[in-house]
Amino acid sequence: MTPRDASDANDNRWSDLDRPPLNGTALRRALVREGGLWGDVRVTPRTGSTNSDLVALATDEKADEGVVLVAEEQNAGRGRLDRQWTAPARSGLFFSVLLRPTGVPVERWGWLPLLTGVAVATALSKVAGVDTALKWPNDLLVTVGGEERKTGGILAERAGNDAVVVGIGINVTLREDELPVPGAGSLALAGATTTDRDTVLRAVLRSLEQWYEKWRAVAGDPAASGLQETYAAGCATLGRVVRAELPGGTSITGEAVAVDGDGRLVLATEEGVQQPVGAGDIVHLRPA
């Protein structure tokens, strides 16, 4: 018998009727199949961070590849550079997946957050009718009132020697008066055709499975899998003048001209140098 999630209970978490809880049992029935990537979908009412929880399980070898952990509410969610990610309960999708990319050289694992970005953007376009762009390396952008706004982010973390946990956060029904920072957005504010979190989560996980299996089948080759080309086509950072704020407090300014075979952003500086950036905070200085 499939265990019953706390999220399946009919309790006071229905207090906001515009934000019904997810049904873990229904999600498992829809997504877990013989021979598929997803082996379990667990929904919890609240936690500190789904990434931290899943990393701990993977490190202790208590979770297999394909476990999906979804939280209705996170109170210690993290983005890149340890930035805090908070949102009202059930206003978005906050989940992490456990991947063990056997057969893929470790040096290509850096493509996983970019692959996830492509998968999420593709799914949101199809299921919600929202044109989603990618800001290198891991932000999801939508257009609200003619302005680009961040509606989601991705965080990948190593878990032991053979696993990666990829965390995904998507603002779904966040309202204007609930936005945590200027420049934030949501699917609802972008005019999505659906804000049903169940529908969106299923579409995202199916898209992620398709891209991950395609990438893994060619040993993580970004060109052979079509990942590098697809990411570049949807990347709002390319063609813009940007400032890369690097670890250590230095920065580089230049035009973003390419994403190379290692997933790095290549900047053409005023000095005529093409400088690859593997890690850093990117600030868009001029529209494409």
PDB file of N, CA, C and O in Angstrom, residues 86-161:
ATOM      1  N   THR A  86      12.499  32.329   0.129  1.00  0.00           N
ATOM      2  CA  THR A  86      11.297  32.166   0.937  1.00  0.00           C
ATOM      3  C   THR A  86      10.076  32.545   0.118  1.00  0.00           C
ATOM      4  O   THR A  86      10.147  33.382  -0.791  1.00  0.00           O
ATOM      5  N   ALA A  87       8.949  31.933   0.463  1.00  0.00           N
ATOM      6  CA  ALA A  87       7.685  32.231  -0.212  1.00  0.00           C
ATOM      7  C   ALA A  87       6.557  31.681   0.655  1.00  0.00           C
ATOM      8  O   ALA A  87       6.760  30.754   1.440  1.00  0.00           O
ATOM      9  N   PRO A  88       5.352  32.241   0.515  1.00  0.00           N
ATOM     10  CA  PRO A  88       4.219  31.716   1.283  1.00  0.00           C
ATOM     11  C   PRO A  88       3.954  30.250   0.957  1.00  0.00           C
ATOM     12  O   PRO A  88       4.249  29.773  -0.150  1.00  0.00           O
ATOM     13  N   ALA A  89       3.386  29.535   1.909  1.00  0.00           N
ATOM     14  CA  ALA A  89       3.082  28.119   1.707  1.00  0.00           C
ATOM     15  C   ALA A  89       2.206  27.906   0.475  1.00  0.00           C
ATOM     16  O   ALA A  89       1.270  28.652   0.220  1.00  0.00           O
ATOM     17  N   ARG A  90       2.576  26.925  -0.327  1.00  0.00           N
ATOM     18  CA  ARG A  90       1.825  26.482  -1.504  1.00  0.00           C
ATOM     19  C   ARG A  90       1.714  27.550  -2.594  1.00  0.00           C
ATOM     20  O   ARG A  90       0.883  27.440  -3.483  1.00  0.00           O
ATOM     21  N   SER A  91       2.555  28.580  -2.531  1.00  0.00           N
ATOM     22  CA  SER A  91       2.538  29.613  -3.578  1.00  0.00           C
ATOM     23  C   SER A  91       3.433  29.251  -4.757  1.00  0.00           C
ATOM     24  O   SER A  91       3.424  29.932  -5.773  1.00  0.00           O
ATOM     25  N   GLY A  92       4.194  28.183  -4.595  1.00  0.00           N
ATOM     26  CA  GLY A  92       5.109  27.796  -5.656  1.00  0.00           C
ATOM     27  C   GLY A  92       5.428  26.325  -5.579  1.00  0.00           C
ATOM     28  O   GLY A  92       4.822  25.558  -4.822  1.00  0.00           O
ATOM     29  N   LEU A  93       6.394  25.923  -6.394  1.00  0.00           N
ATOM     30  CA  LEU A  93       6.909  24.555  -6.364  1.00  0.00           C
ATOM     31  C   LEU A  93       8.330  24.602  -5.832  1.00  0.00           C
ATOM     32  O   LEU A  93       9.188  25.285  -6.402  1.00  0.00           O
ATOM     33  N   PHE A  94       8.568  23.887  -4.742  1.00  0.00           N
ATOM     34  CA  PHE A  94       9.876  23.863  -4.105  1.00  0.00           C
ATOM     35  C   PHE A  94      10.256  22.394  -3.955  1.00  0.00           C
ATOM     36  O   PHE A  94       9.683  21.683  -3.108  1.00  0.00           O
ATOM     37  N   PHE A  95      11.167  21.918  -4.786  1.00  0.00           N
ATOM     38  CA  PHE A  95      11.454  20.489  -4.774  1.00  0.00           C
ATOM     39  C   PHE A  95      12.889  20.213  -5.208  1.00  0.00           C
ATOM     40  O   PHE A  95      13.557  21.047  -5.826  1.00  0.00           O
ATOM     41  N   SER A  96      13.344  19.022  -4.847  1.00  0.00           N
ATOM     42  CA  SER A  96      14.697  18.575  -5.195  1.00  0.00           C
ATOM     43  C   SER A  96      14.619  17.161  -5.739  1.00  0.00           C
ATOM     44  O   SER A  96      13.738  16.374  -5.359  1.00  0.00           O
ATOM     45  N   VAL A  97      15.551  16.837  -6.636  1.00  0.00           N
ATOM     46  CA  VAL A  97      15.617  15.496  -7.222  1.00  0.00           C
ATOM     47  C   VAL A  97      17.021  14.943  -7.030  1.00  0.00           C
ATOM     48  O   VAL A  97      18.001  15.688  -7.035  1.00  0.00           O
ATOM     49  N   LEU A  98      17.095  13.638  -6.861  1.00  0.00           N
ATOM     50  CA  LEU A  98      18.380  12.964  -6.678  1.00  0.00           C
ATOM     51  C   LEU A  98      18.767  12.254  -7.972  1.00  0.00           C
ATOM     52  O   LEU A  98      18.002  11.428  -8.486  1.00  0.00           O
ATOM     53  N   LEU A  99      19.942  12.597  -8.488  1.00  0.00           N
ATOM     54  CA  LEU A  99      20.448  12.005  -9.728  1.00  0.00           C
ATOM     55  C   LEU A  99      21.804  11.356  -9.470  1.00  0.00           C
ATOM     56  O   LEU A  99      22.634  11.901  -8.750  1.00  0.00           O
ATOM     57  N   ARG A 100      22.003  10.199 -10.071  1.00  0.00           N
ATOM     58  CA  ARG A 100      23.297   9.521 -10.015  1.00  0.00           C
ATOM     59  C   ARG A 100      23.724   9.270 -11.462  1.00  0.00           C
ATOM     60  O   ARG A 100      23.413   8.213 -12.033  1.00  0.00           O
ATOM     61  N   PRO A 101      24.413  10.234 -12.062  1.00  0.00           N
ATOM     62  CA  PRO A 101      24.712  10.169 -13.501  1.00  0.00           C
ATOM     63  C   PRO A 101      25.857   9.220 -13.844  1.00  0.00           C
ATOM     64  O   PRO A 101      26.922   9.622 -14.318  1.00  0.00           O
ATOM     65  N   THR A 102      25.644   7.928 -13.597  1.00  0.00           N
ATOM     66  CA  THR A 102      26.652   6.924 -13.930  1.00  0.00           C
ATOM     67  C   THR A 102      26.896   6.925 -15.438  1.00  0.00           C
ATOM     68  O   THR A 102      25.974   7.093 -16.234  1.00  0.00           O
ATOM     69  N   GLY A 103      28.154   6.740 -15.805  1.00  0.00           N
ATOM     70  CA  GLY A 103      28.509   6.736 -17.219  1.00  0.00           C
ATOM     71  C   GLY A 103      28.819   8.109 -17.777  1.00  0.00           C
ATOM     72  O   GLY A 103      29.237   8.229 -18.932  1.00  0.00           O
ATOM     73  N   VAL A 104      28.619   9.148 -16.962  1.00  0.00           N
ATOM     74  CA  VAL A 104      28.924  10.516 -17.392  1.00  0.00           C
ATOM     75  C   VAL A 104      30.165  10.994 -16.631  1.00  0.00           C
ATOM     76  O   VAL A 104      30.193  10.960 -15.403  1.00  0.00           O
ATOM     77  N   PRO A 105      31.218  11.421 -17.343  1.00  0.00           N
ATOM     78  CA  PRO A 105      32.410  11.924 -16.652  1.00  0.00           C
ATOM     79  C   PRO A 105      32.060  13.062 -15.698  1.00  0.00           C
ATOM     80  O   PRO A 105      31.213  13.913 -16.007  1.00  0.00           O
ATOM     81  N   VAL A 106      32.708  13.067 -14.546  1.00  0.00           N
ATOM     82  CA  VAL A 106      32.409  14.065 -13.522  1.00  0.00           C
ATOM     83  C   VAL A 106      32.559  15.482 -14.055  1.00  0.00           C
ATOM     84  O   VAL A 106      31.798  16.381 -13.669  1.00  0.00           O
ATOM     85  N   GLU A 107      33.503  15.692 -14.962  1.00  0.00           N
ATOM     86  CA  GLU A 107      33.723  17.050 -15.480  1.00  0.00           C
ATOM     87  C   GLU A 107      32.533  17.564 -16.288  1.00  0.00           C
ATOM     88  O   GLU A 107      32.454  18.770 -16.574  1.00  0.00           O
ATOM     89  N   ARG A 108      31.612  16.685 -16.660  1.00  0.00           N
ATOM     90  CA  ARG A 108      30.419  17.126 -17.391  1.00  0.00           C
ATOM     91  C   ARG A 108      29.212  17.310 -16.468  1.00  0.00           C
ATOM     92  O   ARG A 108      28.143  17.729 -16.919  1.00  0.00           O
ATOM     93  N   TRP A 109      29.351  16.999 -15.193  1.00  0.00           N
ATOM     94  CA  TRP A 109      28.227  17.143 -14.277  1.00  0.00           C
ATOM     95  C   TRP A 109      27.817  18.597 -14.093  1.00  0.00           C
ATOM     96  O   TRP A 109      26.694  18.888 -13.697  1.00  0.00           O
ATOM     97  N   GLY A 110      28.726  19.517 -14.404  1.00  0.00           N
ATOM     98  CA  GLY A 110      28.400  20.933 -14.314  1.00  0.00           C
ATOM     99  C   GLY A 110      27.294  21.358 -15.265  1.00  0.00           C
ATOM    100  O   GLY A 110      26.721  22.452 -15.117  1.00  0.00           O
ATOM    101  N   TRP A 111      26.969  20.510 -16.235  1.00  0.00           N
ATOM    102  CA  TRP A 111      25.872  20.804 -17.150  1.00  0.00           C
ATOM    103  C   TRP A 111      24.502  20.539 -16.529  1.00  0.00           C
ATOM    104  O   TRP A 111      23.478  20.960 -17.074  1.00  0.00           O
ATOM    105  N   LEU A 112      24.453  19.847 -15.392  1.00  0.00           N
ATOM    106  CA  LEU A 112      23.157  19.470 -14.827  1.00  0.00           C
ATOM    107  C   LEU A 112      22.255  20.660 -14.489  1.00  0.00           C
ATOM    108  O   LEU A 112      21.055  20.619 -14.791  1.00  0.00           O
ATOM    109  N   PRO A 113      22.752  21.732 -13.861  1.00  0.00           N
ATOM    110  CA  PRO A 113      21.841  22.858 -13.625  1.00  0.00           C
ATOM    111  C   PRO A 113      21.372  23.524 -14.915  1.00  0.00           C
ATOM    112  O   PRO A 113      20.235  24.000 -15.002  1.00  0.00           O
ATOM    113  N   LEU A 114      22.234  23.554 -15.941  1.00  0.00           N
ATOM    114  CA  LEU A 114      21.827  24.137 -17.222  1.00  0.00           C
ATOM    115  C   LEU A 114      20.805  23.238 -17.906  1.00  0.00           C
ATOM    116  O   LEU A 114      19.826  23.722 -18.497  1.00  0.00           O
ATOM    117  N   LEU A 115      21.026  21.922 -17.830  1.00  0.00           N
ATOM    118  CA  LEU A 115      20.069  20.967 -18.376  1.00  0.00           C
ATOM    119  C   LEU A 115      18.714  21.132 -17.689  1.00  0.00           C
ATOM    120  O   LEU A 115      17.665  21.139 -18.348  1.00  0.00           O
ATOM    121  N   THR A 116      18.747  21.290 -16.375  1.00  0.00           N
ATOM    122  CA  THR A 116      17.500  21.474 -15.633  1.00  0.00           C
ATOM    123  C   THR A 116      16.789  22.744 -16.065  1.00  0.00           C
ATOM    124  O   THR A 116      15.559  22.771 -16.209  1.00  0.00           O
ATOM    125  N   GLY A 117      17.545  23.810 -16.293  1.00  0.00           N
ATOM    126  CA  GLY A 117      16.955  25.055 -16.769  1.00  0.00           C
ATOM    127  C   GLY A 117      16.243  24.878 -18.097  1.00  0.00           C
ATOM    128  O   GLY A 117      15.119  25.371 -18.292  1.00  0.00           O
ATOM    129  N   VAL A 118      16.873  24.161 -19.007  1.00  0.00           N
ATOM    130  CA  VAL A 118      16.251  23.889 -20.309  1.00  0.00           C
ATOM    131  C   VAL A 118      14.973  23.086 -20.133  1.00  0.00           C
ATOM    132  O   VAL A 118      13.938  23.385 -20.744  1.00  0.00           O
ATOM    133  N   ALA A 119      15.035  22.062 -19.277  1.00  0.00           N
ATOM    134  CA  ALA A 119      13.864  21.211 -19.068  1.00  0.00           C
ATOM    135  C   ALA A 119      12.706  21.994 -18.458  1.00  0.00           C
ATOM    136  O   ALA A 119      11.552  21.844 -18.879  1.00  0.00           O
ATOM    137  N   VAL A 120      12.998  22.827 -17.470  1.00  0.00           N
ATOM    138  CA  VAL A 120      11.936  23.607 -16.825  1.00  0.00           C
ATOM    139  C   VAL A 120      11.345  24.624 -17.796  1.00  0.00           C
ATOM    140  O   VAL A 120      10.122  24.763 -17.909  1.00  0.00           O
ATOM    141  N   ALA A 121      12.207  25.344 -18.502  1.00  0.00           N
ATOM    142  CA  ALA A 121      11.718  26.351 -19.451  1.00  0.00           C
ATOM    143  C   ALA A 121      10.845  25.720 -20.534  1.00  0.00           C
ATOM    144  O   ALA A 121       9.799  26.259 -20.904  1.00  0.00           O
ATOM    145  N   THR A 122      11.279  24.560 -21.025  1.00  0.00           N
ATOM    146  CA  THR A 122      10.503  23.857 -22.049  1.00  0.00           C
ATOM    147  C   THR A 122       9.132  23.469 -21.515  1.00  0.00           C
ATOM    148  O   THR A 122       8.106  23.654 -22.185  1.00  0.00           O
ATOM    149  N   ALA A 123       9.107  22.941 -20.290  1.00  0.00           N
ATOM    150  CA  ALA A 123       7.842  22.507 -19.698  1.00  0.00           C
ATOM    151  C   ALA A 123       6.905  23.677 -19.448  1.00  0.00           C
ATOM    152  O   ALA A 123       5.700  23.590 -19.726  1.00  0.00           O
ATOM    153  N   LEU A 124       7.427  24.773 -18.922  1.00  0.00           N
ATOM    154  CA  LEU A 124       6.575  25.925 -18.628  1.00  0.00           C
ATOM    155  C   LEU A 124       5.983  26.522 -19.894  1.00  0.00           C
ATOM    156  O   LEU A 124       4.835  26.965 -19.912  1.00  0.00           O
ATOM    157  N   SER A 125       6.757  26.530 -20.952  1.00  0.00           N
ATOM    158  CA  SER A 125       6.259  27.037 -22.222  1.00  0.00           C
ATOM    159  C   SER A 125       5.090  26.185 -22.730  1.00  0.00           C
ATOM    160  O   SER A 125       4.076  26.715 -23.188  1.00  0.00           O
ATOM    161  N   LYS A 126       5.246  24.857 -22.612  1.00  0.00           N
ATOM    162  CA  LYS A 126       4.226  23.957 -23.135  1.00  0.00           C
ATOM    163  C   LYS A 126       2.974  23.925 -22.273  1.00  0.00           C
ATOM    164  O   LYS A 126       1.853  24.000 -22.769  1.00  0.00           O
ATOM    165  N   VAL A 127       3.153  23.796 -20.958  1.00  0.00           N
ATOM    166  CA  VAL A 127       2.002  23.544 -20.105  1.00  0.00           C
ATOM    167  C   VAL A 127       1.311  24.818 -19.623  1.00  0.00           C
ATOM    168  O   VAL A 127       0.108  24.819 -19.373  1.00  0.00           O
ATOM    169  N   ALA A 128       2.077  25.916 -19.499  1.00  0.00           N
ATOM    170  CA  ALA A 128       1.501  27.148 -18.951  1.00  0.00           C
ATOM    171  C   ALA A 128       1.472  28.296 -19.946  1.00  0.00           C
ATOM    172  O   ALA A 128       0.982  29.379 -19.612  1.00  0.00           O
ATOM    173  N   GLY A 129       2.000  28.059 -21.138  1.00  0.00           N
ATOM    174  CA  GLY A 129       1.979  29.104 -22.153  1.00  0.00           C
ATOM    175  C   GLY A 129       2.795  30.324 -21.804  1.00  0.00           C
ATOM    176  O   GLY A 129       2.518  31.426 -22.279  1.00  0.00           O
ATOM    177  N   VAL A 130       3.816  30.134 -20.979  1.00  0.00           N
ATOM    178  CA  VAL A 130       4.654  31.247 -20.534  1.00  0.00           C
ATOM    179  C   VAL A 130       6.010  31.163 -21.222  1.00  0.00           C
ATOM    180  O   VAL A 130       6.688  30.135 -21.162  1.00  0.00           O
ATOM    181  N   ASP A 131       6.395  32.238 -21.868  1.00  0.00           N
ATOM    182  CA  ASP A 131       7.704  32.299 -22.512  1.00  0.00           C
ATOM    183  C   ASP A 131       8.759  32.490 -21.423  1.00  0.00           C
ATOM    184  O   ASP A 131       8.852  33.553 -20.813  1.00  0.00           O
ATOM    185  N   THR A 132       9.527  31.450 -21.172  1.00  0.00           N
ATOM    186  CA  THR A 132      10.520  31.467 -20.096  1.00  0.00           C
ATOM    187  C   THR A 132      11.920  31.520 -20.685  1.00  0.00           C
ATOM    188  O   THR A 132      12.269  30.704 -21.538  1.00  0.00           O
ATOM    189  N   ALA A 133      12.708  32.481 -20.240  1.00  0.00           N
ATOM    190  CA  ALA A 133      14.093  32.608 -20.696  1.00  0.00           C
ATOM    191  C   ALA A 133      15.028  32.189 -19.569  1.00  0.00           C
ATOM    192  O   ALA A 133      14.656  32.118 -18.394  1.00  0.00           O
ATOM    193  N   LEU A 134      16.276  31.904 -19.939  1.00  0.00           N
ATOM    194  CA  LEU A 134      17.278  31.456 -18.986  1.00  0.00           C
ATOM    195  C   LEU A 134      18.346  32.519 -18.797  1.00  0.00           C
ATOM    196  O   LEU A 134      18.888  33.028 -19.770  1.00  0.00           O
ATOM    197  N   LYS A 135      18.602  32.848 -17.560  1.00  0.00           N
ATOM    198  CA  LYS A 135      19.721  33.730 -17.249  1.00  0.00           C
ATOM    199  C   LYS A 135      20.845  32.851 -16.717  1.00  0.00           C
ATOM    200  O   LYS A 135      20.665  32.120 -15.751  1.00  0.00           O
ATOM    201  N   TRP A 136      22.007  32.927 -17.379  1.00  0.00           N
ATOM    202  CA  TRP A 136      23.118  32.054 -16.982  1.00  0.00           C
ATOM    203  C   TRP A 136      23.516  32.344 -15.549  1.00  0.00           C
ATOM    204  O   TRP A 136      23.603  33.501 -15.146  1.00  0.00           O
ATOM    205  N   PRO A 137      23.782  31.298 -14.739  1.00  0.00           N
ATOM    206  CA  PRO A 137      23.693  29.892 -15.130  1.00  0.00           C
ATOM    207  C   PRO A 137      22.387  29.213 -14.749  1.00  0.00           C
ATOM    208  O   PRO A 137      22.105  28.124 -15.255  1.00  0.00           O
ATOM    209  N   ASN A 138      21.577  29.812 -13.855  1.00  0.00           N
ATOM    210  CA  ASN A 138      20.492  28.995 -13.310  1.00  0.00           C
ATOM    211  C   ASN A 138      19.233  29.753 -12.912  1.00  0.00           C
ATOM    212  O   ASN A 138      18.470  29.276 -12.081  1.00  0.00           O
ATOM    213  N   ASP A 139      18.989  30.918 -13.488  1.00  0.00           N
ATOM    214  CA  ASP A 139      17.767  31.658 -13.177  1.00  0.00           C
ATOM    215  C   ASP A 139      16.748  31.482 -14.292  1.00  0.00           C
ATOM    216  O   ASP A 139      17.102  31.414 -15.476  1.00  0.00           O
ATOM    217  N   LEU A 140      15.476  31.453 -13.907  1.00  0.00           N
ATOM    218  CA  LEU A 140      14.368  31.362 -14.853  1.00  0.00           C
ATOM    219  C   LEU A 140      13.659  32.709 -14.898  1.00  0.00           C
ATOM    220  O   LEU A 140      13.225  33.223 -13.864  1.00  0.00           O
ATOM    221  N   LEU A 141      13.547  33.288 -16.092  1.00  0.00           N
ATOM    222  CA  LEU A 141      12.976  34.618 -16.257  1.00  0.00           C
ATOM    223  C   LEU A 141      11.648  34.555 -17.006  1.00  0.00           C
ATOM    224  O   LEU A 141      11.496  33.787 -17.964  1.00  0.00           O
ATOM    225  N   VAL A 142      10.699  35.371 -16.581  1.00  0.00           N
ATOM    226  CA  VAL A 142       9.444  35.555 -17.312  1.00  0.00           C
ATOM    227  C   VAL A 142       9.244  37.053 -17.517  1.00  0.00           C
ATOM    228  O   VAL A 142       9.918  37.878 -16.894  1.00  0.00           O
ATOM    229  N   THR A 143       8.310  37.396 -18.371  1.00  0.00           N
ATOM    230  CA  THR A 143       8.023  38.806 -18.642  1.00  0.00           C
ATOM    231  C   THR A 143       6.731  39.211 -17.957  1.00  0.00           C
ATOM    232  O   THR A 143       5.684  38.582 -18.145  1.00  0.00           O
ATOM    233  N   VAL A 144       6.820  40.251 -17.147  1.00  0.00           N
ATOM    234  CA  VAL A 144       5.663  40.783 -16.430  1.00  0.00           C
ATOM    235  C   VAL A 144       5.579  42.275 -16.739  1.00  0.00           C
ATOM    236  O   VAL A 144       6.482  43.033 -16.396  1.00  0.00           O
ATOM    237  N   GLY A 145       4.528  42.686 -17.437  1.00  0.00           N
ATOM    238  CA  GLY A 145       4.378  44.093 -17.783  1.00  0.00           C
ATOM    239  C   GLY A 145       5.529  44.634 -18.608  1.00  0.00           C
ATOM    240  O   GLY A 145       5.939  45.780 -18.420  1.00  0.00           O
ATOM    241  N   GLY A 146       6.047  43.822 -19.514  1.00  0.00           N
ATOM    242  CA  GLY A 146       7.144  44.238 -20.371  1.00  0.00           C
ATOM    243  C   GLY A 146       8.510  44.205 -19.708  1.00  0.00           C
ATOM    244  O   GLY A 146       9.509  44.599 -20.318  1.00  0.00           O
ATOM    245  N   GLU A 147       8.567  43.706 -18.488  1.00  0.00           N
ATOM    246  CA  GLU A 147       9.829  43.690 -17.732  1.00  0.00           C
ATOM    247  C   GLU A 147      10.229  42.246 -17.413  1.00  0.00           C
ATOM    248  O   GLU A 147       9.394  41.427 -17.036  1.00  0.00           O
ATOM    249  N   GLU A 148      11.509  41.944 -17.596  1.00  0.00           N
ATOM    250  CA  GLU A 148      12.017  40.625 -17.230  1.00  0.00           C
ATOM    251  C   GLU A 148      12.059  40.482 -15.710  1.00  0.00           C
ATOM    252  O   GLU A 148      12.575  41.360 -15.023  1.00  0.00           O
ATOM    253  N   ARG A 149      11.509  39.379 -15.217  1.00  0.00           N
ATOM    254  CA  ARG A 149      11.537  39.126 -13.788  1.00  0.00           C
ATOM    255  C   ARG A 149      11.916  37.678 -13.509  1.00  0.00           C
ATOM    256  O   ARG A 149      11.552  36.772 -14.258  1.00  0.00           O
ATOM    257  N   LYS A 150      12.593  37.473 -12.403  1.00  0.00           N
ATOM    258  CA  LYS A 150      12.991  36.124 -12.016  1.00  0.00           C
ATOM    259  C   LYS A 150      11.815  35.413 -11.361  1.00  0.00           C
ATOM    260  O   LYS A 150      11.249  35.899 -10.386  1.00  0.00           O
ATOM    261  N   THR A 151      11.468  34.248 -11.931  1.00  0.00           N
ATOM    262  CA  THR A 151      10.381  33.472 -11.346  1.00  0.00           C
ATOM    263  C   THR A 151      10.857  32.148 -10.781  1.00  0.00           C
ATOM    264  O   THR A 151      10.078  31.414 -10.172  1.00  0.00           O
ATOM    265  N   GLY A 152      12.124  31.840 -10.959  1.00  0.00           N
ATOM    266  CA  GLY A 152      12.609  30.571 -10.436  1.00  0.00           C
ATOM    267  C   GLY A 152      14.117  30.487 -10.460  1.00  0.00           C
ATOM    268  O   GLY A 152      14.809  31.316 -11.057  1.00  0.00           O
ATOM    269  N   GLY A 153      14.622  29.467  -9.774  1.00  0.00           N
ATOM    270  CA  GLY A 153      16.056  29.255  -9.720  1.00  0.00           C
ATOM    271  C   GLY A 153      16.373  27.784  -9.511  1.00  0.00           C
ATOM    272  O   GLY A 153      15.502  26.978  -9.147  1.00  0.00           O
ATOM    273  N   ILE A 154      17.630  27.448  -9.740  1.00  0.00           N
ATOM    274  CA  ILE A 154      18.095  26.064  -9.684  1.00  0.00           C
ATOM    275  C   ILE A 154      19.385  26.025  -8.884  1.00  0.00           C
ATOM    276  O   ILE A 154      20.250  26.902  -9.045  1.00  0.00           O
ATOM    277  N   LEU A 155      19.525  25.014  -8.040  1.00  0.00           N
ATOM    278  CA  LEU A 155      20.734  24.850  -7.243  1.00  0.00           C
ATOM    279  C   LEU A 155      21.135  23.386  -7.257  1.00  0.00           C
ATOM    280  O   LEU A 155      20.364  22.521  -6.830  1.00  0.00           O
ATOM    281  N   ALA A 156      22.338  23.093  -7.771  1.00  0.00           N
ATOM    282  CA  ALA A 156      22.852  21.721  -7.812  1.00  0.00           C
ATOM    283  C   ALA A 156      23.957  21.558  -6.775  1.00  0.00           C
ATOM    284  O   ALA A 156      24.828  22.408  -6.650  1.00  0.00           O
ATOM    285  N   GLU A 157      23.905  20.438  -6.041  1.00  0.00           N
ATOM    286  CA  GLU A 157      24.895  20.158  -5.010  1.00  0.00           C
ATOM    287  C   GLU A 157      25.344  18.703  -5.097  1.00  0.00           C
ATOM    288  O   GLU A 157      24.521  17.806  -5.320  1.00  0.00           O
ATOM    289  N   ARG A 158      26.633  18.467  -4.900  1.00  0.00           N
ATOM    290  CA  ARG A 158      27.135  17.104  -4.840  1.00  0.00           C
ATOM    291  C   ARG A 158      26.644  16.438  -3.561  1.00  0.00           C
ATOM    292  O   ARG A 158      26.530  17.064  -2.516  1.00  0.00           O
ATOM    293  N   ALA A 159      26.383  15.144  -3.667  1.00  0.00           N
ATOM    294  CA  ALA A 159      25.971  14.352  -2.512  1.00  0.00           C
ATOM    295  C   ALA A 159      26.797  13.073  -2.516  1.00  0.00           C
ATOM    296  O   ALA A 159      26.506  12.143  -3.274  1.00  0.00           O
ATOM    297  N   GLY A 160      27.868  13.055  -1.730  1.00  0.00           N
ATOM    298  CA  GLY A 160      28.768  11.916  -1.753  1.00  0.00           C
ATOM    299  C   GLY A 160      29.583  11.902  -3.028  1.00  0.00           C
ATOM    300  O   GLY A 160      29.773  12.933  -3.684  1.00  0.00           O
ATOM    301  N   ASN A 161      30.029  10.716  -3.430  1.00  0.00           N
ATOM    302  CA  ASN A 161      30.920  10.603  -4.583  1.00  0.00           C
ATOM    303  C   ASN A 161      30.209  10.401  -5.909  1.00  0.00           C
ATOM    304  O   ASN A 161      30.790  10.656  -6.963  1.00  0.00           O
TER     305      ASN A 161
END
